Amino acid sequence: MANLPQSLSMNTPFGGPSASNPAAAAGAPANKDRKMASAEHLVLDLSNPDLRENALLELSKKRELFQDLAPLLWNSFGTIAALLQCVASHPDTRMLFLNAHIPLYLYPFLNTTSKSRPFEYLRLTSLGVIGALVKVDDTEVISFLLSTEIIPLCLRTMEMGSELSKTVATFIVQKILLDDVGLDYICTTAERFFAVGRVLGNMVAALAEQPSSRLLKHIIRCYLRLSDNPRACHALRSCLPDMLRDATFSSCLREDPTTRRWLQQLLHNVGGNRVPGLQAGGGFDHMLVN
């Protein structure tokens, strides 16, 4: 009994303060507030990878004391997704996570078309879980995702999500393409290739109006990987956006030598008359690549 809180002691058998003890009655709300504050603090800690393990341990130990823990977890932004992301990214639980088909429960959130903030939060946190799966290169993970609707769902987000959601969705497609299984899957049929190519092209056109170096980096990496496939490379000679061939994004890439090298290699792979040389110090200089 020594470990029980005061509200559950022998003097208060129904869990409330004794009517004959005004001090206890006054102290009960304060005690509840302290517990709630402690629970809220631990829930916030779940979002920090460095504090997550201890927060989980404390919440597990004290879950009987936190009577409102469930709604707190449910209503706090990203908490459940952060826990799923933790499970998805750990090597000991990743395949168990996939074998239980947990990602499929997130797909309805990726299938929404609403651009309102609550739906955008759902999209972003769901993408974060999938992103955690593909971040560690694993062909089994890629094969599982390709057996689902992940490519169409990512393409939809790349078309209508926020900049951050578009970036995460494009990163997922990039990681799928970087696996040989993923590249073969996309390039097996013209329909799949042109579905991806159309969305990437539309994104490039949009970035010309509202540049984002982070998003552009992932788009260029996707194109570069597609150019590793002979059939796709041949198709890119005619469908690669002109804005990647000229100086449209010179200022956007000025501080990103890695992406400049990727773009230079892409343009070398696909050939063409207008191929910019990407100098280490700055913008584009036009030159021919034989």
XYZ file of C-alpha atoms in Angstrom:
290
model
C 0.000 0.000 0.000
C 2.968 2.296 0.500
C 3.250 2.792 -3.255
C -0.372 3.825 -3.730
C -1.176 7.512 -4.173
C -2.989 9.215 -1.341
C -6.273 9.236 -3.248
C -6.251 5.417 -3.188
C -5.305 4.921 0.483
C -7.425 2.989 3.016
C -8.989 6.204 4.323
C -10.577 6.936 0.952
C -11.854 3.585 -0.358
C -13.727 5.077 -3.337
C -10.778 7.011 -4.713
C -11.899 10.478 -3.522
C -10.793 12.662 -0.637
C -12.485 12.171 2.737
C -15.266 14.679 3.407
C -13.876 15.139 6.891
C -10.501 16.200 5.551
C -10.771 19.626 3.850
C -7.016 19.765 3.288
C -7.116 16.534 1.311
C -10.074 17.809 -0.689
C -8.178 20.975 -1.568
C -4.990 19.081 -2.356
C -6.557 16.569 -4.749
C -6.959 18.962 -7.711
C -3.434 20.265 -7.240
C -2.086 16.710 -7.160
C -3.993 15.874 -10.340
C -2.621 18.981 -12.038
C 0.921 17.971 -11.105
C 0.396 14.488 -12.526
C -1.071 15.920 -15.715
C 1.844 18.309 -16.105
C 4.246 15.413 -15.629
C 2.400 13.354 -18.246
C 2.398 16.241 -20.710
C 6.126 16.715 -20.212
C 6.803 13.022 -20.877
C 4.591 13.052 -23.969
C 6.553 16.017 -25.314
C 9.751 14.071 -24.649
C 8.491 11.343 -26.999
C 9.163 13.687 -29.913
C 12.844 13.904 -28.981
C 14.790 10.793 -30.075
C 17.309 11.358 -27.270
C 14.605 11.432 -24.585
C 12.131 8.977 -26.118
C 13.370 5.795 -24.440
C 13.218 7.242 -20.928
C 9.845 8.877 -21.616
C 8.397 5.554 -22.762
C 9.748 3.849 -19.660
C 8.263 6.437 -17.304
C 4.904 6.490 -19.082
C 4.781 2.712 -18.955
C 5.522 2.676 -15.235
C 3.031 5.410 -14.386
C 0.261 4.821 -16.916
C -2.175 3.827 -14.152
C -1.591 7.187 -12.477
C -2.192 9.189 -15.658
C -5.916 8.669 -16.122
C -6.053 11.025 -19.106
C -2.946 9.661 -20.812
C -4.840 8.086 -23.728
C -6.500 11.294 -24.978
C -3.256 13.158 -24.334
C -1.369 10.743 -26.589
C -4.121 10.750 -29.195
C -4.510 14.521 -29.422
C -0.848 15.503 -29.277
C 0.542 16.189 -32.743
C 2.802 13.499 -34.159
C 3.196 11.434 -30.974
C 1.700 8.180 -32.237
C 3.464 8.641 -35.564
C 6.757 9.250 -33.739
C 6.328 5.952 -31.920
C 5.474 4.154 -35.165
C 8.490 5.793 -36.786
C 10.657 4.481 -33.950
C 9.395 0.933 -34.543
C 9.720 1.271 -38.325
C 13.328 2.441 -38.194
C 14.702 -0.144 -35.734
C 16.407 -3.162 -37.361
C 14.896 -5.592 -34.841
C 11.324 -4.462 -35.442
C 11.327 -3.194 -39.032
C 10.304 -6.460 -40.692
C 7.858 -7.289 -37.901
C 6.322 -3.886 -38.562
C 6.012 -4.706 -42.259
C 4.778 -8.254 -41.723
C 1.956 -6.822 -39.624
C 1.114 -4.542 -42.600
C 1.054 -1.511 -40.306
C 1.982 0.910 -43.139
C -1.303 0.101 -44.869
C -3.179 1.721 -41.993
C -1.436 5.004 -42.845
C -2.291 4.974 -46.537
C -5.785 6.490 -46.180
C -4.114 9.625 -44.781
C -1.942 9.800 -47.916
C -4.985 9.317 -50.115
C -6.732 12.488 -48.962
C -6.933 15.493 -51.245
C -7.790 18.122 -48.650
C -5.131 20.795 -48.203
C -6.373 21.871 -44.779
C -3.813 21.920 -41.996
C -5.141 18.895 -40.038
C -5.002 16.684 -43.141
C -1.592 18.052 -44.048
C -0.323 17.102 -40.579
C -1.688 13.585 -41.078
C 0.006 13.334 -44.467
C 3.310 14.574 -43.142
C 3.458 12.303 -40.098
C 2.386 9.283 -42.161
C 5.077 10.044 -44.728
C 7.564 10.278 -41.872
C 6.870 6.657 -40.944
C 7.356 5.477 -44.538
C 10.452 7.650 -44.784
C 11.895 5.912 -41.728
C 11.377 2.560 -43.457
C 13.215 3.508 -46.646
C 15.963 5.533 -44.985
C 17.905 2.356 -44.250
C 18.624 0.662 -47.571
C 16.797 -2.672 -47.480
C 15.516 -4.441 -50.581
C 12.927 -6.343 -48.540
C 11.409 -3.050 -47.431
C 11.364 -1.726 -50.997
C 9.782 -4.935 -52.285
C 7.063 -4.744 -49.652
C 6.261 -1.122 -50.447
C 6.148 -1.822 -54.177
C 3.566 -4.527 -53.518
C 1.338 -1.766 -52.153
C 0.119 1.541 -53.583
C 3.023 3.591 -52.243
C 4.147 5.015 -55.611
C 0.732 6.436 -56.642
C 0.216 7.759 -53.114
C 3.596 9.496 -53.097
C 2.960 10.925 -56.556
C -0.336 12.348 -55.348
C 1.398 14.057 -52.422
C 4.139 15.335 -54.735
C 1.423 17.023 -56.771
C -0.732 18.605 -54.079
C 0.996 18.513 -50.687
C 2.833 21.271 -48.855
C 6.489 21.860 -49.688
C 7.567 19.705 -46.753
C 5.195 16.858 -47.631
C 6.325 17.035 -51.254
C 9.935 16.846 -50.111
C 9.382 13.754 -47.952
C 7.288 12.032 -50.637
C 9.959 12.746 -53.267
C 12.622 11.422 -50.890
C 10.644 8.169 -50.572
C 10.409 7.821 -54.363
C 14.125 8.604 -54.595
C 15.029 5.866 -52.110
C 12.814 3.383 -53.953
C 14.506 4.272 -57.246
C 17.976 3.922 -55.734
C 17.248 0.246 -55.096
C 17.629 -1.870 -58.232
C 14.275 -3.521 -57.561
C 12.617 -0.116 -57.414
C 14.290 1.186 -60.573
C 13.303 -1.947 -62.488
C 9.733 -1.632 -61.219
C 9.341 1.970 -62.377
C 10.993 1.355 -65.737
C 9.274 -1.940 -66.563
C 6.338 -0.216 -68.253
C 6.047 3.079 -70.093
C 2.963 3.895 -68.043
C 4.867 3.780 -64.749
C 7.837 5.700 -66.086
C 5.759 8.485 -67.598
C 3.566 8.721 -64.476
C 6.684 9.459 -62.418
C 8.200 11.639 -65.140
C 5.050 13.732 -65.519
C 4.885 14.523 -61.802
C 8.604 15.316 -61.609
C 8.258 17.599 -64.634
C 5.310 19.452 -63.129
C 7.261 19.935 -59.908
C 10.217 21.395 -61.794
C 7.888 23.856 -63.521
C 6.383 24.863 -60.169
C 9.829 25.317 -58.619
C 10.717 27.806 -61.324
C 8.071 30.050 -59.754
C 8.744 29.169 -56.099
C 12.258 27.708 -55.761
C 13.127 25.195 -53.049
C 16.691 23.901 -53.148
C 15.841 21.029 -50.801
C 13.003 19.755 -52.984
C 14.933 20.357 -56.198
C 17.789 18.238 -54.859
C 15.555 15.176 -54.490
C 13.938 15.744 -57.900
C 17.316 15.894 -59.643
C 18.457 12.760 -57.814
C 15.332 10.950 -59.024
C 16.029 11.997 -62.608
C 19.681 10.987 -62.318
C 18.751 7.542 -61.064
C 16.189 7.112 -63.858
C 18.954 7.888 -66.345
C 20.777 4.749 -65.148
C 18.144 2.689 -66.969
C 18.854 2.652 -70.736
C 15.199 2.857 -71.806
C 14.430 5.606 -69.317
C 17.569 7.507 -70.293
C 16.505 7.415 -73.936
C 13.055 8.731 -72.990
C 14.555 11.513 -70.861
C 16.311 12.923 -73.915
C 12.952 14.197 -75.079
C 11.026 14.692 -71.829
C 13.597 16.151 -69.416
C 12.372 19.678 -68.561
C 14.198 22.456 -70.400
C 14.490 24.328 -67.099
C 16.995 21.695 -65.958
C 19.000 22.222 -69.146
C 19.356 25.996 -68.924
C 20.258 28.430 -66.139
C 16.815 28.574 -64.507
C 18.045 27.101 -61.221
C 21.597 28.455 -61.196
C 21.045 30.657 -58.151
C 19.071 27.945 -56.360
C 21.974 25.488 -56.674
C 24.807 27.951 -56.132
C 25.488 26.738 -52.582
C 24.902 23.034 -53.310
C 27.883 21.488 -55.118
C 26.561 17.936 -54.665
C 23.316 18.643 -56.496
C 25.187 20.593 -59.180
C 27.328 17.512 -59.808
C 24.209 15.340 -59.972
C 22.644 17.673 -62.519
C 25.827 17.795 -64.568
C 25.959 13.986 -64.619
C 22.268 13.786 -65.528
C 22.724 16.143 -68.461
C 25.807 14.249 -69.566
C 23.841 10.971 -69.437
C 20.901 12.190 -71.487
C 22.977 14.345 -73.876
C 21.486 17.215 -75.827
C 22.446 20.503 -77.374
C 22.039 22.685 -74.291
C 24.151 21.291 -71.490
C 25.348 23.694 -68.791
C 28.721 23.253 -67.199
C 28.341 23.554 -63.454
C 31.332 25.427 -62.120
C 32.325 24.962 -58.502
C 31.913 28.594 -57.637
C 28.557 29.566 -58.938
C 26.126 29.521 -61.813
C 25.844 27.724 -65.125
C 28.131 28.127 -68.108
C 26.812 26.588 -71.336
C 28.988 24.044 -73.039
C 28.609 21.037 -75.303
C 29.233 17.543 -74.032
C 30.385 15.111 -76.667
